[in-house]
PDB file of C-alpha atoms in Angstrom:
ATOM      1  CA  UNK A  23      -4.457   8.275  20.855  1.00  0.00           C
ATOM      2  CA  UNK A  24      -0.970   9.984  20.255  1.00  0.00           C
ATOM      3  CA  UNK A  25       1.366   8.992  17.520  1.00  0.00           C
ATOM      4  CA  UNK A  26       4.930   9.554  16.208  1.00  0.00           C
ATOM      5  CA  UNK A  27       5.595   6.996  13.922  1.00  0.00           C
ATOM      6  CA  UNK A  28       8.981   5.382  12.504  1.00  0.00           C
ATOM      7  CA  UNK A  29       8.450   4.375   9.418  1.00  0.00           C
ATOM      8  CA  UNK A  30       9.604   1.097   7.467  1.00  0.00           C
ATOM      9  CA  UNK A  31       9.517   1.986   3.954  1.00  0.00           C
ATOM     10  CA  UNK A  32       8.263  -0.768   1.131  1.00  0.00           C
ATOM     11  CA  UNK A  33      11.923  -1.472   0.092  1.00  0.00           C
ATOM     12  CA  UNK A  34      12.777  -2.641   3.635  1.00  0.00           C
ATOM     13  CA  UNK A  35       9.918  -4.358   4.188  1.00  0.00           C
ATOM     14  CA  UNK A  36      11.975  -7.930   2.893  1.00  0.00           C
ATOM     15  CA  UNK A  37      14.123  -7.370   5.749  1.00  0.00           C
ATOM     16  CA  UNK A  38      11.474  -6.441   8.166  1.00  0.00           C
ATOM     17  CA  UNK A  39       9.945  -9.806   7.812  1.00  0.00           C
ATOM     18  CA  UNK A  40      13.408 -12.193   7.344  1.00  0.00           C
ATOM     19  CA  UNK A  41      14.071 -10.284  10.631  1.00  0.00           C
ATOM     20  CA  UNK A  42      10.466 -11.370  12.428  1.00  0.00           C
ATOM     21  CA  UNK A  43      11.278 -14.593  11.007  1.00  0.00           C
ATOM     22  CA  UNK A  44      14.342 -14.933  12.433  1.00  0.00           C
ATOM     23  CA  UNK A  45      12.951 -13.585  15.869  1.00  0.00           C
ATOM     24  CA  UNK A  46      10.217 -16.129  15.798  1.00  0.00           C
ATOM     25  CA  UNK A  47      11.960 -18.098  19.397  1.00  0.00           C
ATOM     26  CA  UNK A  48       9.983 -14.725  21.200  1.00  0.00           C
ATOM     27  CA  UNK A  49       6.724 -15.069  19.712  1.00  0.00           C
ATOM     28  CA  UNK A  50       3.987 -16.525  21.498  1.00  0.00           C
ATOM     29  CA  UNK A  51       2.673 -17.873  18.577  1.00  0.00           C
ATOM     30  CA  UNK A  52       4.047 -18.861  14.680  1.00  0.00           C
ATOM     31  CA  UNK A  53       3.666 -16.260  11.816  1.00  0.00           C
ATOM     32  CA  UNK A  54       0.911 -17.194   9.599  1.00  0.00           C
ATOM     33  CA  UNK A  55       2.304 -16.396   6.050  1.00  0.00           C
ATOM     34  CA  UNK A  56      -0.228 -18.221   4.643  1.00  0.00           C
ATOM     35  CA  UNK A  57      -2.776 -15.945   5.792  1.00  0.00           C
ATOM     36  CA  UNK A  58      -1.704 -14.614   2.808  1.00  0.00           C
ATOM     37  CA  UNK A  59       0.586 -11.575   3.833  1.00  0.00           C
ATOM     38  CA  UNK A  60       1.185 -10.343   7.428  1.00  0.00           C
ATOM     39  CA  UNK A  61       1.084  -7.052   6.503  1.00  0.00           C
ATOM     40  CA  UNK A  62       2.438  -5.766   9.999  1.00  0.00           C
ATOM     41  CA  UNK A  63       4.292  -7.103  12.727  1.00  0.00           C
ATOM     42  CA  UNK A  64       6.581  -5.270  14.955  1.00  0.00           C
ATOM     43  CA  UNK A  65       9.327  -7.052  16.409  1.00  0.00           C
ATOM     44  CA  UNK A  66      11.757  -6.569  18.865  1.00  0.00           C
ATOM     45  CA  UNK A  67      14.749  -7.107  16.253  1.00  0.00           C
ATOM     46  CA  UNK A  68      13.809  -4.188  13.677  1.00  0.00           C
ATOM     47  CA  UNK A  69      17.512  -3.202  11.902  1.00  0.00           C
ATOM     48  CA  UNK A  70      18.194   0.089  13.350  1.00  0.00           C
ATOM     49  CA  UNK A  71      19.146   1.288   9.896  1.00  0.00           C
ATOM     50  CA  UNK A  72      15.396   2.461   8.912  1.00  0.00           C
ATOM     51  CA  UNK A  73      15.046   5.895   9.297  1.00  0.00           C
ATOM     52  CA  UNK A  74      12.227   7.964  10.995  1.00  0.00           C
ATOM     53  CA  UNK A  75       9.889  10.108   8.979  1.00  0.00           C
ATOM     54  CA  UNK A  76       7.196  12.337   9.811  1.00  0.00           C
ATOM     55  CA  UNK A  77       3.720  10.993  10.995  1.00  0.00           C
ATOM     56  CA  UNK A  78       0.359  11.581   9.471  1.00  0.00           C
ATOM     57  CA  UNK A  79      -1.346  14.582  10.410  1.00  0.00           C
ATOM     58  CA  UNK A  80      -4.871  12.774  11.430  1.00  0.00           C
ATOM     59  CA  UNK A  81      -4.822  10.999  14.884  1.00  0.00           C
ATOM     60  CA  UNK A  82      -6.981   8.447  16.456  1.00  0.00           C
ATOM     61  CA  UNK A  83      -7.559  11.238  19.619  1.00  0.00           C
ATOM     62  CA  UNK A  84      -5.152  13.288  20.987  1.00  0.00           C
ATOM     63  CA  UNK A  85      -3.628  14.496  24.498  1.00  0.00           C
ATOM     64  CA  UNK A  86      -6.014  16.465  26.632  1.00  0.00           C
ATOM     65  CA  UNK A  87      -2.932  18.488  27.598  1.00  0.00           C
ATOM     66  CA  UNK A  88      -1.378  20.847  25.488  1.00  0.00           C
ATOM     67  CA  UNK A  89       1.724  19.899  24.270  1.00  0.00           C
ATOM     68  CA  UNK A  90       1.831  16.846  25.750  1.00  0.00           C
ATOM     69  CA  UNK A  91       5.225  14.383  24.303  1.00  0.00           C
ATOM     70  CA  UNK A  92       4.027  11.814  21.859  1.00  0.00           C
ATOM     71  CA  UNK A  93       4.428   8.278  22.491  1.00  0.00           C
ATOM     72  CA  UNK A  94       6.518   6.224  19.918  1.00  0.00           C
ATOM     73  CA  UNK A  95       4.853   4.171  17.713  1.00  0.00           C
ATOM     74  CA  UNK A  96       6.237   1.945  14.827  1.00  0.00           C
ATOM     75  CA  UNK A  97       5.023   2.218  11.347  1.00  0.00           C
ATOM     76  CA  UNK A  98       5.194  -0.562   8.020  1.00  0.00           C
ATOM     77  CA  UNK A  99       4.222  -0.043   4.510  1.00  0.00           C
ATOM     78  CA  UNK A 100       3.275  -2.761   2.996  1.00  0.00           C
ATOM     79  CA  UNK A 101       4.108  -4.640   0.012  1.00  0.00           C
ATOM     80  CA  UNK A 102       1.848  -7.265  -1.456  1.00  0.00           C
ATOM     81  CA  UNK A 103       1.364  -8.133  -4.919  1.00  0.00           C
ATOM     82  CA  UNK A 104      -2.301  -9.402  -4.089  1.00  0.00           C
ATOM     83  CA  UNK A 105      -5.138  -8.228  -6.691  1.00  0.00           C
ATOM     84  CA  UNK A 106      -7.234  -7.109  -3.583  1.00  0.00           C
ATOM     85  CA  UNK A 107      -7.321  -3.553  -3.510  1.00  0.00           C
ATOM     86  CA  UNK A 108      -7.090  -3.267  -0.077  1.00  0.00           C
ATOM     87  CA  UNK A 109      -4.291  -5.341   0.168  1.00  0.00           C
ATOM     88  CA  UNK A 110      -1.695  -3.029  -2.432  1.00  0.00           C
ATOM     89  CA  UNK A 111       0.592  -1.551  -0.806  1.00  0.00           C
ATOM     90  CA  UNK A 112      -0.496   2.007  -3.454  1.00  0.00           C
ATOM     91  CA  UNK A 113      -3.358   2.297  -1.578  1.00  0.00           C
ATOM     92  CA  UNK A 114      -2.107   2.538   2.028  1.00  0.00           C
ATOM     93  CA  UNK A 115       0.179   5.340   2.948  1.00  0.00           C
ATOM     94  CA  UNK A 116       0.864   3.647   6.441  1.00  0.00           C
ATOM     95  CA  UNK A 117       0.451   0.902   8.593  1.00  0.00           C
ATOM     96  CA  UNK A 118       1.259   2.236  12.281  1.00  0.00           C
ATOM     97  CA  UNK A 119       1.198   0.649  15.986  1.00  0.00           C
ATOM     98  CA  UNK A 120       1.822   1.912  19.190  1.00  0.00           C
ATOM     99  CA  UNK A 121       2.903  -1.702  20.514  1.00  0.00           C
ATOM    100  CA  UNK A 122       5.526  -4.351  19.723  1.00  0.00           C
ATOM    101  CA  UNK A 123       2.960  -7.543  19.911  1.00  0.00           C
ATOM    102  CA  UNK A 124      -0.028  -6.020  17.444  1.00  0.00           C
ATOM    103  CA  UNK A 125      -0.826  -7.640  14.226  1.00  0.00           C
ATOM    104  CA  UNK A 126      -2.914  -6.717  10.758  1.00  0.00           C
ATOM    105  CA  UNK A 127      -3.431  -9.444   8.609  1.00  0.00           C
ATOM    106  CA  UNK A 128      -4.184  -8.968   4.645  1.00  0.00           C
ATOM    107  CA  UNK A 129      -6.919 -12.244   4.387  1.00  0.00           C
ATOM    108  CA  UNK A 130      -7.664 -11.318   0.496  1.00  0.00           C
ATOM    109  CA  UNK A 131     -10.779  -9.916  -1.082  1.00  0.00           C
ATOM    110  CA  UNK A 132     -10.856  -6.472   0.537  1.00  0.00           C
ATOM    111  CA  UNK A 133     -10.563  -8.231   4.087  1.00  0.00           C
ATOM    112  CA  UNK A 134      -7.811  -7.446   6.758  1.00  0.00           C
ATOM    113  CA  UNK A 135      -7.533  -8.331  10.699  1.00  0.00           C
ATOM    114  CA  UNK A 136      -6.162  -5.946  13.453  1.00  0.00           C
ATOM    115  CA  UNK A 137      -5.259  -7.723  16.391  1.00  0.00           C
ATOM    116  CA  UNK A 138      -4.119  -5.696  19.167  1.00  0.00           C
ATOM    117  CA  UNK A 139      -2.588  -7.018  22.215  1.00  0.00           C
ATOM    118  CA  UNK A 140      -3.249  -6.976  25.888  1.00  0.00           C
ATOM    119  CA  UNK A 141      -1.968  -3.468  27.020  1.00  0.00           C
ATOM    120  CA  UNK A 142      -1.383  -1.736  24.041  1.00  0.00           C
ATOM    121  CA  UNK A 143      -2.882   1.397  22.790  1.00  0.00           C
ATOM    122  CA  UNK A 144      -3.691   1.459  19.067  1.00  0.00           C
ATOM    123  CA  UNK A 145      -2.840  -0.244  16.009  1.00  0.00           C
ATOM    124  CA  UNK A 146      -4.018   1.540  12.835  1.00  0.00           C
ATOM    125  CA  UNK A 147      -3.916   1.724   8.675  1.00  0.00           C
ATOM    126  CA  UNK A 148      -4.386   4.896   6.937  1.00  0.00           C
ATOM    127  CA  UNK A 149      -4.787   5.266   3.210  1.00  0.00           C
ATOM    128  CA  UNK A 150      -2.736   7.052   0.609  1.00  0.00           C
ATOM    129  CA  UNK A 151      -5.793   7.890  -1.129  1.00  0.00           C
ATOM    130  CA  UNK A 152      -7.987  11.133  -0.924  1.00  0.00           C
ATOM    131  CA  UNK A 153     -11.568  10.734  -0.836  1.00  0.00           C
ATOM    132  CA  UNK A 154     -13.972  13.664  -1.985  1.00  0.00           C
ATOM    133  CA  UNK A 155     -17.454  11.728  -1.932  1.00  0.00           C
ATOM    134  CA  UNK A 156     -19.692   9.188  -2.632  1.00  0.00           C
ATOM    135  CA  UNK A 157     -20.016   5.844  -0.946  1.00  0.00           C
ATOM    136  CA  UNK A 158     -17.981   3.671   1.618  1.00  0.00           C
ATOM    137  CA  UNK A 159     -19.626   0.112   2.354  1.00  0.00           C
ATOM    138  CA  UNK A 160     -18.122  -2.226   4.534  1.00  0.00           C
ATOM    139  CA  UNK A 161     -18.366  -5.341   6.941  1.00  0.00           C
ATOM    140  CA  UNK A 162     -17.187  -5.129  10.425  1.00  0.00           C
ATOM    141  CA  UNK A 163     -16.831  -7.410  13.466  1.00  0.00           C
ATOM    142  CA  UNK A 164     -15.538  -5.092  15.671  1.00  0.00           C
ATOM    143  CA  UNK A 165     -13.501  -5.845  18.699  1.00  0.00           C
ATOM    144  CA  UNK A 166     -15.894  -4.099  21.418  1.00  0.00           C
ATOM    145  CA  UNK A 167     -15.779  -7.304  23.468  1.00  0.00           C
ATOM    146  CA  UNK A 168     -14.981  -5.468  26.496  1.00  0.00           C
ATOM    147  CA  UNK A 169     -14.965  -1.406  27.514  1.00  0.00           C
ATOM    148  CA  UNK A 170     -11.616   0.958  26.578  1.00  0.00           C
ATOM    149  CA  UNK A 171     -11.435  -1.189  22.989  1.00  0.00           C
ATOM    150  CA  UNK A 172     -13.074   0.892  20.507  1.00  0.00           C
ATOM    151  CA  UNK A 173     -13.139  -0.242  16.455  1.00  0.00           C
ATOM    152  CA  UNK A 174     -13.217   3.054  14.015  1.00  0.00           C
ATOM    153  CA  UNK A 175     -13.508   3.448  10.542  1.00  0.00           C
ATOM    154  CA  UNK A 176     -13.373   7.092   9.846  1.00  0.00           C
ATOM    155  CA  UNK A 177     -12.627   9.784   6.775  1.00  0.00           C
ATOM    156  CA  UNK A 178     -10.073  12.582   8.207  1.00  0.00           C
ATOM    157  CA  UNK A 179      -8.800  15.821   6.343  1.00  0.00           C
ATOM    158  CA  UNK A 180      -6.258  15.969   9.360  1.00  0.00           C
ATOM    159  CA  UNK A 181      -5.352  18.270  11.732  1.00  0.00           C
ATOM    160  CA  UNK A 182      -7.420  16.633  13.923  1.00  0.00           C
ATOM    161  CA  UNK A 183      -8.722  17.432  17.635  1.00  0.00           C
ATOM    162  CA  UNK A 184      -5.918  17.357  20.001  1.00  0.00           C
ATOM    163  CA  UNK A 185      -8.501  17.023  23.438  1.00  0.00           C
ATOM    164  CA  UNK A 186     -12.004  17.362  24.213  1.00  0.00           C
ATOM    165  CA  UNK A 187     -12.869  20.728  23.600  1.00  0.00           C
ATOM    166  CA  UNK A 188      -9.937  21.457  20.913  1.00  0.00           C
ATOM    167  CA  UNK A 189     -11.558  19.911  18.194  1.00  0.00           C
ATOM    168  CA  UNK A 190      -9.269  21.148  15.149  1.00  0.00           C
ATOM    169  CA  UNK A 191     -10.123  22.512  11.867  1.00  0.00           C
ATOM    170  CA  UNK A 192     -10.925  19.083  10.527  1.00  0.00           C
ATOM    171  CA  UNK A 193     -13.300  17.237   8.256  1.00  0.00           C
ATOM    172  CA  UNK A 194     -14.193  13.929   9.666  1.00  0.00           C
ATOM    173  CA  UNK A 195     -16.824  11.315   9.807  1.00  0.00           C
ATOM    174  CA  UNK A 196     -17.153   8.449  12.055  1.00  0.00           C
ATOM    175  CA  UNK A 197     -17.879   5.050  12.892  1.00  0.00           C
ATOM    176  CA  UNK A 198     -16.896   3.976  16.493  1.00  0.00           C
ATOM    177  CA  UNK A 199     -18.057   1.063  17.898  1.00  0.00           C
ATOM    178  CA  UNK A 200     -17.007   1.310  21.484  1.00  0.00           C
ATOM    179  CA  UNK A 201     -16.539  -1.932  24.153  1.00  0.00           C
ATOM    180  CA  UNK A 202     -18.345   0.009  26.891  1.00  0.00           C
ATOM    181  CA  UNK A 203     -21.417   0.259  24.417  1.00  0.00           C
ATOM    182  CA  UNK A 204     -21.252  -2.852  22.378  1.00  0.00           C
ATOM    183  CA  UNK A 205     -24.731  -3.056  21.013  1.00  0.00           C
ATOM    184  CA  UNK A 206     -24.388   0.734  19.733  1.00  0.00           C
ATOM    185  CA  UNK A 207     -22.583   2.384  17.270  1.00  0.00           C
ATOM    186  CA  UNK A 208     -21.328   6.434  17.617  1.00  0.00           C
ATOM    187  CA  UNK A 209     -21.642   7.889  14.568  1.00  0.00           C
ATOM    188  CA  UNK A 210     -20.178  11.418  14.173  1.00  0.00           C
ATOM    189  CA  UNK A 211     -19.187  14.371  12.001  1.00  0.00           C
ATOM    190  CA  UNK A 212     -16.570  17.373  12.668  1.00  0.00           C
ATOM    191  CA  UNK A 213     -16.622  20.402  10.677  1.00  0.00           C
ATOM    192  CA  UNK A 214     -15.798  23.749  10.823  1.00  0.00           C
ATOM    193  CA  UNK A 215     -14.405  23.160  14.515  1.00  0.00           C
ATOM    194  CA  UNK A 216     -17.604  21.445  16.001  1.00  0.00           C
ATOM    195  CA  UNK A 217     -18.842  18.006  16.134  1.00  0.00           C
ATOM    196  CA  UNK A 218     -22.341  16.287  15.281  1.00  0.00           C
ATOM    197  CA  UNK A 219     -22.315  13.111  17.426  1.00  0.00           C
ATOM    198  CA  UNK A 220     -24.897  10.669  18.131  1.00  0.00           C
ATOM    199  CA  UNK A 221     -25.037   7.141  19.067  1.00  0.00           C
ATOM    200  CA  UNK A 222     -27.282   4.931  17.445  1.00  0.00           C
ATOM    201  CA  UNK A 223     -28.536   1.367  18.999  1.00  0.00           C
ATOM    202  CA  UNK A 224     -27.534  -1.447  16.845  1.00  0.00           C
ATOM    203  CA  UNK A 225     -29.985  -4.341  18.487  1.00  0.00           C
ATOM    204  CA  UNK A 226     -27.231  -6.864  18.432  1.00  0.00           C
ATOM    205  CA  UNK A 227     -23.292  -6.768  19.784  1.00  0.00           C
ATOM    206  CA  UNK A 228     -21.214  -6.062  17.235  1.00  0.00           C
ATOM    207  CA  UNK A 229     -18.245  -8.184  18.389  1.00  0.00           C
ATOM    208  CA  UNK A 230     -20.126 -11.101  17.621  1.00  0.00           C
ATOM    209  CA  UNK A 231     -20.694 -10.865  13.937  1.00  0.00           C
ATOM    210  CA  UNK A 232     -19.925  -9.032  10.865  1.00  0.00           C
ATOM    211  CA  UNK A 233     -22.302  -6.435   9.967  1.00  0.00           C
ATOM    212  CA  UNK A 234     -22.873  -3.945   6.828  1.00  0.00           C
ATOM    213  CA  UNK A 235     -22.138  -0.283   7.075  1.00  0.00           C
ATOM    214  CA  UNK A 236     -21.988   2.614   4.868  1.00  0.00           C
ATOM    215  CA  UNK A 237     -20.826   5.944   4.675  1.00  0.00           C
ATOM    216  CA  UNK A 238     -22.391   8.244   1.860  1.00  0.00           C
ATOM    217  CA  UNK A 239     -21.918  12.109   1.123  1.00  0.00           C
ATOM    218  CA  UNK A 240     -21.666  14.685  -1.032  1.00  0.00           C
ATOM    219  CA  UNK A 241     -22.086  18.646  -0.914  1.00  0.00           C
ATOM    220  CA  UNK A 242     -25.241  18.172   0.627  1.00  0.00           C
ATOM    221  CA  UNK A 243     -25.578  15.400   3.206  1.00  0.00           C
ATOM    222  CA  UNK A 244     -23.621  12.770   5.252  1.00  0.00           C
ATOM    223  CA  UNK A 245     -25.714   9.534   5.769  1.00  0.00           C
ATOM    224  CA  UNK A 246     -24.834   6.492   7.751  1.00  0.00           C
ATOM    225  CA  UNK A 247     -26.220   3.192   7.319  1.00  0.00           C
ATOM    226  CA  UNK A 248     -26.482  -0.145   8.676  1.00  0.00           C
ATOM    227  CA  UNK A 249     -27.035  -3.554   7.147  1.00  0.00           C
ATOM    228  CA  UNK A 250     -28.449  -1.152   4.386  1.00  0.00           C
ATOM    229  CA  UNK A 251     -31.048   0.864   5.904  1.00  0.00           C
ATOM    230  CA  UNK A 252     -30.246   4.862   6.434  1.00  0.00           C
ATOM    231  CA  UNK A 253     -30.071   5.642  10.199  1.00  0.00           C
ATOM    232  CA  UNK A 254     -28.917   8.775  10.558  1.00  0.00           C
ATOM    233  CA  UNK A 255     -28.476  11.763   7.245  1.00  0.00           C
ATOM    234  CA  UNK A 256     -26.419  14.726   8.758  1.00  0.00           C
ATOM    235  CA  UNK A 257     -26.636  17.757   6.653  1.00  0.00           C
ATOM    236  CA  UNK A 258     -23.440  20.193   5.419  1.00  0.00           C
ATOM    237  CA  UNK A 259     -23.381  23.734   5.315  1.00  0.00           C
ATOM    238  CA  UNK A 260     -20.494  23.758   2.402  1.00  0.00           C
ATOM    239  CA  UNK A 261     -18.630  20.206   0.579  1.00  0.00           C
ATOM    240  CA  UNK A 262     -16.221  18.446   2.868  1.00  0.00           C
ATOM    241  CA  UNK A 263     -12.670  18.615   2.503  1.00  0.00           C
ATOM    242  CA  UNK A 264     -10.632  15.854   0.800  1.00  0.00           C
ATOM    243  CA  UNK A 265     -10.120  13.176   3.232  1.00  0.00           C
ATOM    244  CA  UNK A 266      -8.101   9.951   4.043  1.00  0.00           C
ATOM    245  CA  UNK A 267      -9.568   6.295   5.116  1.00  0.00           C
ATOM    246  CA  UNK A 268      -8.779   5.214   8.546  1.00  0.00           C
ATOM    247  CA  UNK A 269      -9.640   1.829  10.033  1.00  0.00           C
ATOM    248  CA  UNK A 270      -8.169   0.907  13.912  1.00  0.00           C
ATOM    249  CA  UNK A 271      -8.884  -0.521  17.053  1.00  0.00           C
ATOM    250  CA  UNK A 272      -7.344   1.408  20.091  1.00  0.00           C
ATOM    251  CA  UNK A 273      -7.567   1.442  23.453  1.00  0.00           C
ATOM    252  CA  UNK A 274      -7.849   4.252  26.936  1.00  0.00           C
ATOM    253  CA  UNK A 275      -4.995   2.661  28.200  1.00  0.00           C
ATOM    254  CA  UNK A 276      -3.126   6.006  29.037  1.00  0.00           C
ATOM    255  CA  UNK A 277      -6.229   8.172  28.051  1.00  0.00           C
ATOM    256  CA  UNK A 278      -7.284  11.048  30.136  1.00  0.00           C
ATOM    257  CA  UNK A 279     -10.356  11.047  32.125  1.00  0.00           C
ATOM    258  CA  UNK A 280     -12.597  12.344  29.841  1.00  0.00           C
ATOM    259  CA  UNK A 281     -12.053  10.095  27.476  1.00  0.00           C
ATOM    260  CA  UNK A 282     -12.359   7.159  29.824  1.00  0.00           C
ATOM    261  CA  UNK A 283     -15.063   8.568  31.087  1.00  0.00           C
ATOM    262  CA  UNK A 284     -16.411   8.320  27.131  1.00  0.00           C
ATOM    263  CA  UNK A 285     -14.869   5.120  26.835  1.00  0.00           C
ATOM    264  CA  UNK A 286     -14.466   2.985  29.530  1.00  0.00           C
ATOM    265  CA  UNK A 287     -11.202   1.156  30.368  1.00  0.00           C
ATOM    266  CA  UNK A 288     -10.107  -1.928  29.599  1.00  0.00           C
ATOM    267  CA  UNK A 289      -9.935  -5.228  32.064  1.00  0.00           C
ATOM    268  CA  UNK A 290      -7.300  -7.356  30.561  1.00  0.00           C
ATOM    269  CA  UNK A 291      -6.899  -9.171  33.646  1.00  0.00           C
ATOM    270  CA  UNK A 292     -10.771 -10.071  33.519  1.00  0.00           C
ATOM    271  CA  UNK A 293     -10.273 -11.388  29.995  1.00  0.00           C
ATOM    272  CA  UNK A 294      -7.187 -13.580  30.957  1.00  0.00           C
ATOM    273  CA  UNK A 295      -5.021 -11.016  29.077  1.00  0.00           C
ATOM    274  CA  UNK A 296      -6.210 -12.392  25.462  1.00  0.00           C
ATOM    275  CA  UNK A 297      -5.763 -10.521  22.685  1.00  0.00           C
ATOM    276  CA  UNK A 298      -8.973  -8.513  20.613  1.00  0.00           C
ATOM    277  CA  UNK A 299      -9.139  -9.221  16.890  1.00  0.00           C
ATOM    278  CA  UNK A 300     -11.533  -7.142  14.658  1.00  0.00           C
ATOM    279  CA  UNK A 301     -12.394  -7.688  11.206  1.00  0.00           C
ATOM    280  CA  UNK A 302     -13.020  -5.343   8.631  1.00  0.00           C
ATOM    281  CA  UNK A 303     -13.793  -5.844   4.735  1.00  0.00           C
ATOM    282  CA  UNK A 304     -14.619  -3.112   2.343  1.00  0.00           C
ATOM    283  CA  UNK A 305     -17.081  -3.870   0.120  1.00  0.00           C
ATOM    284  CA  UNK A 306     -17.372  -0.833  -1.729  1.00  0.00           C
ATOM    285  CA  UNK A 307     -14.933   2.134  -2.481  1.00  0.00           C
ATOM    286  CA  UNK A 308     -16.049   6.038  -2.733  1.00  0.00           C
ATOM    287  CA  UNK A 309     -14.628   8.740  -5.139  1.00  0.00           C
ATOM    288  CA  UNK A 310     -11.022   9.774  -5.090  1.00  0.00           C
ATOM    289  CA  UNK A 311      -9.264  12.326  -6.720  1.00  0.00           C
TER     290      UNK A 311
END
């Protein structure tokens, strides 16, 4: 997916949300504050005071074609004085959307929601925090309930692959659970400009239940698991580079071929244009530096 992201910075966040508040006559639905925190919400009434600033350098996927305009995206920090690491607004750098009518949701204990809406593209949190190692576990129920939605949690260095066959000089390593493939899971590795996918089968859909994952490396080794059993060790020819956590869902809505091709596209009609809610909870947190 392409970004350039606005960003609303932590000290207007109070006025990002007495201004969704007040815009609450165009919602289709009534904020749930009590959820505890809407963390983001992008309304049409944002103050036109904020000021852009300049996007992260990791992307979801980029433009097939070279130089290629991004597409505008809105971005919050968040501010939340919940003891759920997750949750602090320290340990996200930015909360970023690509749509008006998407939605995360801090729930407490390490667990958020990312709702994105019929006909969007992406909604997305990366964290302020480097990673150099060790272990990532986490629950997802990811929102593969039809094809062109894809769930990721991923590590990225940055300067990331701008099309299929410009990869980037990236670290990375992936978890995509894709709607077109919904009882499989691609797991995946970039390095050194090259990537080291494979897809491994799941034996049950996973939009229809949390399940455990894990990410675990060192100098040596990248292993995946799931619901605790190793299913895939990928091996390094030198340590990764420091890397940032991503979690999204995101859609081909827009996407070149190829990646339609990779990732189907999405029927919102055939769904009765409902929106796809994923849920992710970190259960435990690797080394940072």
């Amino acid at each position: 997916m392409r970004f350039s992201l606005t960003t609303v910075t932590a000290t207007a966040l109070s006025l990002l949300l007495a201004t969704t508040h007040a815009a609450e006559s165009i919602k289709d639905e009534p904020l749930a504050m009590s959820t505890p925190f809407i963390l983001a919400r992008q309304q049409a009434l944002l103050p036109s005071s904020l000021t852009p600033s300049a996007p992260p350098s990791a992307k979801l996927r980029g433009s097939e074609k070279e130089g290629e305009k991004d597409e505008e995206a809105l971005a919050v920090s968040v501010d939340n004085s919940g003891s759920d690491k997750m949750g602090q607004q320290s340990f996200w750098n930015v909360f970023y959307s690509t749509g008006d009518r998407n939605m995360i949701r801090d729930l407490g204990n390490n667990r958020m929601s990312f709702t994105i809406a019929p006909w969007e593209e992406s909604i997305a949190a990366q964290s302020s925090v480097k990673y150099y190692g060790g272990r990532l576990g986490f629950k997802v129920k990811s929102g593969a309930v039809m094809p062109g939605v894809i769930t990721a949690v991923y590590f990225s260095s940055g300067d990331g692959r701008t099309g299929d066959s410009s990869l980037g000089s990236q670290d990375e390593i992936d978890f995509e659970f894709k709607g077109n493939e919904p009882s499989r899971v691609q797991t995946n590795v970039f390095m050194n400009g090259q990537e080291a996918l494979q897809m491994v089968d799941l034996g049950y859909d996973s939009s229809s239940s949390e399940h455990a994952y894990a990410i675990e490396w060192d100098n040596q080794a990248v292993k995946f698991f799931v619901d605790g059993t190793e299913r895939r060790s990928v091996p390094l020819s030198r340590p990764l580079q420091a890397m940032e956590l991503h979690m999204s869902v995101w859609t081909t809505t827009g996407g070149w071929p190829g990646l339609i091709q990779w990732g189907g596209s999405p029927d919102w009609n055939a769904r009765g244009n409902q929106p796809v809610e994923s849920i992710f909870e970190i259960t435990e947190y690797p080394s940072s530096g």
